[in-house]
XYZ file of C-alpha atoms in Angstrom:
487
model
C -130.809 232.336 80.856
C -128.566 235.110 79.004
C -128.247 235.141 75.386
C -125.439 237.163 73.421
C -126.979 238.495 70.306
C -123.064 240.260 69.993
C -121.225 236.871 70.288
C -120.551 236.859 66.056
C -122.912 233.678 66.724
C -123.122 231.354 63.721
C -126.170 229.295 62.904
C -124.374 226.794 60.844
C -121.269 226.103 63.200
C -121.536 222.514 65.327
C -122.723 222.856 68.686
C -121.379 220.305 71.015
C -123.341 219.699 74.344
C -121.870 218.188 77.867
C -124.371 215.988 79.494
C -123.420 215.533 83.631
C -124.019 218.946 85.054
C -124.901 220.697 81.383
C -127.939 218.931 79.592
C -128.714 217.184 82.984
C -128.383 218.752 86.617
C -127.114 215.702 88.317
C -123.616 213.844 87.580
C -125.020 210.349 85.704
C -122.352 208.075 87.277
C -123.280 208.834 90.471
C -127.107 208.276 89.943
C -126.277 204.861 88.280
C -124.115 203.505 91.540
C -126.724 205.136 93.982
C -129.567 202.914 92.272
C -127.504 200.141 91.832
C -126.843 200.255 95.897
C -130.612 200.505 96.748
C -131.336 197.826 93.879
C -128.314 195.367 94.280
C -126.254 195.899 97.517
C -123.609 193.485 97.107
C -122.930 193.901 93.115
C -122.556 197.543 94.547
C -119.703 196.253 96.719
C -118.755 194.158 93.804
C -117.949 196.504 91.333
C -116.175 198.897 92.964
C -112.616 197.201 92.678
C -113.134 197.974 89.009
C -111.977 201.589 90.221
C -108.708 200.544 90.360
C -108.599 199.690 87.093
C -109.638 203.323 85.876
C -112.629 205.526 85.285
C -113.285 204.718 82.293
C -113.202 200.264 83.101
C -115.458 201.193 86.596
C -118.372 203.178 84.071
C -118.362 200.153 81.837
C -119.101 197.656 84.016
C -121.539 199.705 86.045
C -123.222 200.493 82.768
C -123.522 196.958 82.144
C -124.502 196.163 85.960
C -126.948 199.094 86.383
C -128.515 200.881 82.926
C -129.712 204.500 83.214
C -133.540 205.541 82.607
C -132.776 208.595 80.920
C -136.549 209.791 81.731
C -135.749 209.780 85.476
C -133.116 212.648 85.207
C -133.321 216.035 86.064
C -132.930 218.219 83.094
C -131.285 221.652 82.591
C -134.756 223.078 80.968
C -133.806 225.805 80.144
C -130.927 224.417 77.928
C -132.858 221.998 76.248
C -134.810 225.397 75.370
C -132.199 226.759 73.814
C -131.186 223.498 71.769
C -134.504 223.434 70.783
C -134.661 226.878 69.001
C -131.135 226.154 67.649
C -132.181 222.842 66.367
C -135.260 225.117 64.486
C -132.852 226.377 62.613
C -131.241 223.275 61.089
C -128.469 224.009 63.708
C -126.221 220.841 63.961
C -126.397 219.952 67.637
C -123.984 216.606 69.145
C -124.124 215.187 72.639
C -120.291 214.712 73.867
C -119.379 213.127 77.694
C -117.482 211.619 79.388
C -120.789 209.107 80.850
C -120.648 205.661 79.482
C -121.714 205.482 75.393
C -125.089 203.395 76.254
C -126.091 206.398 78.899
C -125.193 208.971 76.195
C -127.319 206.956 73.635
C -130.087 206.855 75.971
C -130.256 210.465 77.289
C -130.201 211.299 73.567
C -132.667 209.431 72.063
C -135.078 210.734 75.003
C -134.074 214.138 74.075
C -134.571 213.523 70.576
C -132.217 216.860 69.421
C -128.505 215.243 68.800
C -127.174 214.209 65.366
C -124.827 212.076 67.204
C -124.405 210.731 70.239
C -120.347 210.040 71.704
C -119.317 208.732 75.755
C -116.334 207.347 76.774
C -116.224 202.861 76.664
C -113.883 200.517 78.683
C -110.975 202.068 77.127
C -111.035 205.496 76.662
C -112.153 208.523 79.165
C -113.409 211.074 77.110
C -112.977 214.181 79.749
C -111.020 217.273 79.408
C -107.609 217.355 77.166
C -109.005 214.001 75.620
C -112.314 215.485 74.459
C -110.916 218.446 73.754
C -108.767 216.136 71.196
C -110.979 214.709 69.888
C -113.541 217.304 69.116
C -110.593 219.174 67.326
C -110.184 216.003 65.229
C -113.715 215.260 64.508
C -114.567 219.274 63.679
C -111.906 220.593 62.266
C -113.924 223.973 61.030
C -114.607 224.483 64.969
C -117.483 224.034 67.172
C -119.626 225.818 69.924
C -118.979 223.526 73.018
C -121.949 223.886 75.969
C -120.488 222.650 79.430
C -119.842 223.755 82.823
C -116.446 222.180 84.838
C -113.110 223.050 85.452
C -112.260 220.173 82.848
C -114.535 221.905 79.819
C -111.967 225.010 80.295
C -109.385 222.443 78.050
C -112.092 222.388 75.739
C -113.522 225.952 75.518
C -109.951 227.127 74.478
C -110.143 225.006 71.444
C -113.809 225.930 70.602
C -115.082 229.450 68.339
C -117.568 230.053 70.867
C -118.833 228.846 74.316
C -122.129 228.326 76.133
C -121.842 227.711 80.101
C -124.602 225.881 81.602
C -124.338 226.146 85.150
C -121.045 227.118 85.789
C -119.870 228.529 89.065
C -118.164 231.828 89.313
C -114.979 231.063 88.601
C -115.317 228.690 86.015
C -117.524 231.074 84.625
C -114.921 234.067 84.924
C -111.478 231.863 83.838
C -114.021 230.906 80.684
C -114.207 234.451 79.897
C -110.835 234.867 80.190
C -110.441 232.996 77.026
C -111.398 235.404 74.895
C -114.026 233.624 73.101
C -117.602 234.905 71.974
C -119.913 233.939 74.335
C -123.417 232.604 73.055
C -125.725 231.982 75.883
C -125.468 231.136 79.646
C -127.879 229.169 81.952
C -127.405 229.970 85.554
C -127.894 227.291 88.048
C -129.517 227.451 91.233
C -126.995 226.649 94.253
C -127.363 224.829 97.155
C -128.080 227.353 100.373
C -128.371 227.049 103.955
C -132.396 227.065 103.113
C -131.525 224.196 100.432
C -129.901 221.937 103.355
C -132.464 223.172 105.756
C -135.717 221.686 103.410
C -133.595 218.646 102.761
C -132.683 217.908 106.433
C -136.503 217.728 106.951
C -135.609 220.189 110.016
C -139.592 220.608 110.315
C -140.223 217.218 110.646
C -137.920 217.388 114.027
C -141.237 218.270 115.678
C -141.693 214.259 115.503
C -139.019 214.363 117.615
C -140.822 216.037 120.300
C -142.388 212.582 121.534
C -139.502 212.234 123.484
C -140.704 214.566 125.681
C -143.932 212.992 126.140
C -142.371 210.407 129.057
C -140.684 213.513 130.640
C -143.809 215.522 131.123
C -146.213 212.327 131.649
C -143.864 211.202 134.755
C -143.930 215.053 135.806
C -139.833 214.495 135.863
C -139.686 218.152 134.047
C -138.918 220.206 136.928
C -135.551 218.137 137.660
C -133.148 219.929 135.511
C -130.857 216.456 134.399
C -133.737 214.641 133.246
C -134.970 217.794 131.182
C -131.157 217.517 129.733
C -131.174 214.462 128.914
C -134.172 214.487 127.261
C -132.351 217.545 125.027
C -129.912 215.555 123.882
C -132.211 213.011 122.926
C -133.868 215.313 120.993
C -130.936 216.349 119.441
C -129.687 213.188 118.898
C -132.450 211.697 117.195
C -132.885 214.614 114.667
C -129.684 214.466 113.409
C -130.584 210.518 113.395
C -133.437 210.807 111.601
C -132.049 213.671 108.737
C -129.507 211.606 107.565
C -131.995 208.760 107.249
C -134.393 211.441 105.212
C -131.330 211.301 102.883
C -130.868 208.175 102.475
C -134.456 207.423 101.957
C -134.359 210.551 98.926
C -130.968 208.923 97.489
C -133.671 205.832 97.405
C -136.568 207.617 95.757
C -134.970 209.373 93.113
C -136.901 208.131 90.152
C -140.255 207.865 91.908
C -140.131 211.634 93.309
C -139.095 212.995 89.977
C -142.192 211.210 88.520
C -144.188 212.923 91.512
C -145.779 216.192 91.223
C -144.802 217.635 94.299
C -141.634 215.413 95.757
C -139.775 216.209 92.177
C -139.100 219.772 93.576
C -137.141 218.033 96.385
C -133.709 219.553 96.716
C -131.883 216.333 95.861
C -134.551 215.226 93.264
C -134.283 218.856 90.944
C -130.665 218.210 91.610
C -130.153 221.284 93.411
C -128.040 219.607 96.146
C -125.708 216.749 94.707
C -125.077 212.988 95.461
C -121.646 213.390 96.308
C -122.391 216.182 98.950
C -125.434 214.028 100.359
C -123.330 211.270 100.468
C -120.389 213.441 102.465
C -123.448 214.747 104.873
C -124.770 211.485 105.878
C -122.238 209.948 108.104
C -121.529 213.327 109.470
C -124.514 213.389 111.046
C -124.744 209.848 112.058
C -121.343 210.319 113.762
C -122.489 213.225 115.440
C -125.543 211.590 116.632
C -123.400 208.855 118.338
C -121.060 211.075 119.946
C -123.519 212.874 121.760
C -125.107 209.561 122.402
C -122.136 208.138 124.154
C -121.222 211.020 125.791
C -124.761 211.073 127.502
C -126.230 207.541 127.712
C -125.451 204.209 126.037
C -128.986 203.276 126.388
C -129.566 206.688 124.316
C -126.953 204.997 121.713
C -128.637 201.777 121.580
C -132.361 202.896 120.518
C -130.605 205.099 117.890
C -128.934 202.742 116.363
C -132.475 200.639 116.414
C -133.879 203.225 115.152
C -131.324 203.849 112.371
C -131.713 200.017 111.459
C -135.694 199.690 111.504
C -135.667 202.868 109.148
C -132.745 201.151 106.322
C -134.738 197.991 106.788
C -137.988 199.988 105.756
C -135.942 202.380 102.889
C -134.751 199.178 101.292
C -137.209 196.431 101.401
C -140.581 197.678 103.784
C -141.504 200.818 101.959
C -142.576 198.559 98.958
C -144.323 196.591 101.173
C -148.631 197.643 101.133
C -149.059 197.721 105.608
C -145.778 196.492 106.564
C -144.459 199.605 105.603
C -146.919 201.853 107.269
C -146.249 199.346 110.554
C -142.722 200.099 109.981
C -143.314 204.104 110.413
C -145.653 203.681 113.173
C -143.096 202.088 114.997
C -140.542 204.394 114.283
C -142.643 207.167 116.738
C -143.261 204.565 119.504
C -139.167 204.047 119.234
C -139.151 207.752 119.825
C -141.159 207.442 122.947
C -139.436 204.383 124.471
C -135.857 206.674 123.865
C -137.653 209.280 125.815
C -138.491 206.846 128.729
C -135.249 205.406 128.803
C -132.721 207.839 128.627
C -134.507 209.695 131.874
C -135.107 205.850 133.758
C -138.831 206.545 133.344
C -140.541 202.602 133.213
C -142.112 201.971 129.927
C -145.081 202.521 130.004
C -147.210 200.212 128.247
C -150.595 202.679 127.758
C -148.306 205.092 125.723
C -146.607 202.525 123.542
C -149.915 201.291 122.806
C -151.324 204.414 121.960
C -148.513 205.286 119.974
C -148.439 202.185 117.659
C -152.356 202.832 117.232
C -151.866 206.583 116.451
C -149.055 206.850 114.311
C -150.345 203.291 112.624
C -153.609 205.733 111.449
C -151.512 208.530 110.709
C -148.986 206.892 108.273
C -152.142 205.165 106.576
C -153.463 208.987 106.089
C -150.371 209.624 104.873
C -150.788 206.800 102.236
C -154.480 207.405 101.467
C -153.631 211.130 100.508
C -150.916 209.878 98.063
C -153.723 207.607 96.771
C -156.338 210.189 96.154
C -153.833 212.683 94.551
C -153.011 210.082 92.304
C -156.347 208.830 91.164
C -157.342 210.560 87.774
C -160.756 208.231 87.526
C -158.913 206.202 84.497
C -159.204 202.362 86.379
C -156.262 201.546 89.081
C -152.944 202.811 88.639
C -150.004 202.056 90.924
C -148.377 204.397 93.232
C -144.666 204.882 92.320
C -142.321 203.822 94.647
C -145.138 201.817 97.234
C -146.870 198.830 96.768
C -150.104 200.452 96.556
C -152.985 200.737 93.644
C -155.300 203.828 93.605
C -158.195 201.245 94.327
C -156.895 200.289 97.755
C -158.109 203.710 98.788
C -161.578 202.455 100.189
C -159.510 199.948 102.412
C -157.014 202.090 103.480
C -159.370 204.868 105.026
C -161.483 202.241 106.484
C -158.217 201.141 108.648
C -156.997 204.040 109.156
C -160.252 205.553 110.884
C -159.988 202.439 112.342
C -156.912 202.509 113.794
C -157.513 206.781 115.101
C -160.601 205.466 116.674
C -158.457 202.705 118.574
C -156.085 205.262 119.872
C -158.651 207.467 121.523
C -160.077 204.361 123.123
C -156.515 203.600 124.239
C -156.659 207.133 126.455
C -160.056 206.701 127.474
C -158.934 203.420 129.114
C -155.593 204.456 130.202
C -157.594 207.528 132.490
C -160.179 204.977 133.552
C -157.446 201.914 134.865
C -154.128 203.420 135.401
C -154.681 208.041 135.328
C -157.567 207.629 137.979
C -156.821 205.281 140.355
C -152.970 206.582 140.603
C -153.472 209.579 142.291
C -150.457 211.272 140.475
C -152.768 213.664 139.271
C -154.556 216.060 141.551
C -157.174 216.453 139.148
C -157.928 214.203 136.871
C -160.970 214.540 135.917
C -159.436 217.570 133.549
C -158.491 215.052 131.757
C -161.407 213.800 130.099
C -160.596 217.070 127.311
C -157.865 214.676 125.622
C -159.827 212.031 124.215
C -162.835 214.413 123.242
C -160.119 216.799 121.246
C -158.112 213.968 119.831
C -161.378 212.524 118.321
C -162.276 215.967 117.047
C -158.461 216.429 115.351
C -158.244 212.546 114.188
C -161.653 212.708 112.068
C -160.682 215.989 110.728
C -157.349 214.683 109.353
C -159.420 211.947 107.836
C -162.092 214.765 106.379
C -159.283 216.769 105.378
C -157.788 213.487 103.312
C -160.978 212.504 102.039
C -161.457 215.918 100.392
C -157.865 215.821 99.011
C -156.670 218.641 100.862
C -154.053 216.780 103.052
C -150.212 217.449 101.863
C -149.403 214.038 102.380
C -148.137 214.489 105.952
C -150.567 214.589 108.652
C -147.547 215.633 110.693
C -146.332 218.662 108.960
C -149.944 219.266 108.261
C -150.765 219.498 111.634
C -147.573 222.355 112.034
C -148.931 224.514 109.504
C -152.986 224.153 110.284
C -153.990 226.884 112.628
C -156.961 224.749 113.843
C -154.494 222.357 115.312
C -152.610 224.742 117.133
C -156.456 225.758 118.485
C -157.194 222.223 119.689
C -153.719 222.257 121.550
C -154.365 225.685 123.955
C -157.402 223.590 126.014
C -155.728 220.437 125.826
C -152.415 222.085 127.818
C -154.597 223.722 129.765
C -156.495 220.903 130.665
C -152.981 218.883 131.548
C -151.801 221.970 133.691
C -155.319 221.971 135.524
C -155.376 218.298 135.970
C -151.486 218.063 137.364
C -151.867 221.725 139.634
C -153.036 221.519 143.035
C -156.215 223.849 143.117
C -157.066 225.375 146.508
């Protein structure tokens, strides 16, 4: 934040604040038809034709179809700062947008700082030249006006003095231009490559690595198309499974701005917008497809199951207490089964299995950690955005050790039915290491969410813990032992 203590400012003048992309760092029409699509599908559908009828006609009836909750936005802070010292000083402060009239009157009696609040109604628009009339009419002795668009120039060259709150450059510079005392300015942060890269999820491609798992178990890795194949996979499904992290944040809005951690999401803090996310998101699903067909349409098909399993869990599952953590488990045993099939590897029924049993545990460890981050030891509270309580945590560990404990006995009978009696290893007694480390690493993920101390992703946990990366140096080495012939 700059202020200009030169800018001939004038405690008693009107200052007139923009809400989308000023007071608020999101664009409120977009957040109203995003929740109206994850909320009501088809009246999303419906109410588009309304478009054609104008701006101003398609805000009323989505206003009317899909009220805002004013608490769920993302506020310019550092603005509402300023407003707030201003406002010390008897300062006459008015919110002015073009948003609907019932969001303006709800962002402002949140706020609690506006004399008045004014949007535009089925009629009228009020944007640009319009506002810009109509603030001349209403304050004839001039006004501040606080915005930050190409339309708000219109208005600024009517104003005595301007306030940009996160502006770009050139706005910024062609507002200058003007002539006009400036009074403050808020920057705004932008959206980088590191922005795009944290809301890809690009870490979490390291799920994507199961698809590996049939290459290497089928010792198919030293033939050079199957390793290939098993790139593009990769490849495929992590540009898959980005744009359905996006769509699953476009879903959570409200709940990860309520949480302490998610709410510094880039699309939550409203750092990256809607409009851009919604631009992204079939870019990478065509890309996905593309390099789907162009390998394998088997490749194609258990994308596009995977695609629908994860929309079926963003919009109805994820609400659903075990359905939804079923849901994720089988989203990583789809991962395997793309890895089988795209490099004509059989299925293989022990790793399926173990998959559904591991990731089943893991996604309730997932859940559990939300739970005990949330409890505050004042009776049950519900978990925003899931069908959980804070009270099902006793449950929820219970299965979930459960559930790790059924995994490891998975491997132990896999070696002892199928590993052993194969002969495709030429030493497999070696390994007899994987279920004694994945028992060690299972109970401490549960130890570590017991205590608290779990980020809510066993998964990305596991990335960043250095004892992890210990457990998996004699658990290679113990494959590579078990699959080398030994003189």
């Amino acid at each position: 934040m700059t202020l200009q203590p030169d800018a001939q400012r004038a405690a008693a003048s009107v200052l007139v604040v923009d809400l989308d992309d000023t007071l608020v760092r999101t664009d409120t029409l977009a957040e109203q038809f995003v929740a109206l699509v994850f909320s009501k599908p088809l009246a999303a559908l419906m109410v588009l034709p309304m478009l054609l009828r104008g701006r101003a006609a398609f805000k009323d009836r989505l206003s009317q179809m899909q009220p805002l909750d004013p608490a769920a936005l993302p506020y310019n802070e550092p603005l509402l700062d300023f407003l707030r010292a201003e406002r010390s000083q008897s300062r006459p402060i008015h919110l002015v947008t073009a948003a609907h009239q019932s969001v303006a009157d709800a962002v402002a009696g949140h706020c609690g700082l506006f004399d008045s609040a004014e949007g535009s109604d089925a009629g009228r628009n009020l944007k640009g030249a319009r506002k810009a009339e109509h603030l001349t009419e209403r304050f004839p002795e001039g006004f501040c006006y606080a915005g930050d668009s190409r339309a708000d120039l219109k208005v600024w060259a009517h104003a005595e003095s301007i306030v940009l709150a996160g502006a770009s450059a050139s706005v910024a510079q062609d507002a200058r231009n003007l002539g006009k005392p400036l009074e403050a300015e808020f920057d705004r942060d932008r959206p980088r490559l590191k922005t795009w890269r944290k809301a890809l999820r690009l870490h979490q491609w390291t799920k994507n690595l199961l698809v590996f798992l049939p290459l290497l178990l089928s010792q198919k890795f030293t033939e050079p198309h199957a390793v290939l194949l098993s790139l593009v996979a990769f490849v495929a499904m992590g540009l898959t499974a980005s744009a359905t992290y996006l769509i699953n944040d476009l879903s959570d809005l409200a709940s990860d701005r309520r949480h302490a951690t998610k709410r510094n999401r880039p699309l939550a803090a409203g750092v990256l917008r809607i409009e851009h996310v919604a631009v992204a998101v079939p870019l990478l699903l065509i890309t996905a497809a593309a390099l789907a067909l162009a390998t394998s349409p088997i490749l194609l098909l258990g994308l596009a199951g995977y695609a629908a399993l994860t929309l079926t869990y963003t919009f109805r599952l994820k609400r659903r207490p075990m359905l939804d953590v079923a849901a994720l488990a089988s989203l990583y045993a789809i991962r395997v089964a793309i890895g089988a099939a795209v490099i004509g590897t059989p299925q293989s029924p022990w790793l399926i299995t173990f998959s559904l049993f591991f990731f089943f545990s893991m996604s309730l460890a997932k859940r559990y950690a939300e739970i005990h981050n949330l409890r505050d030891g004042e009776g049950s509270r519900a978990l925003p955005g899931r069908g959980y309580r804070t009270d099902d945590g006793p449950a929820v560990l219970a299965l979930g050790a459960a559930s790790s404990v059924a995994s490891v006995l998975v491997v132990v009978t896999y070696l002892m039915e199928e590993a052993f009696p194969s002969n495709i290893y030429e030493q497999p007694d070696w390994l007899w290491v994987a279920p004694f480390l994945l028992m060690i690493w299972v109970g401490r993920i549960w130890l570590v969410a017991g205590r608290g101390e779990l980020d809510e992703d066993p998964i990305a946990y596991a990335i960043s813990d250095r004892f992890s990366w210990k457990l998996m140096v004699p658990l290679v080495a113990a494959f590579v032992l078990a699959t080398v012939a030994w003189p």
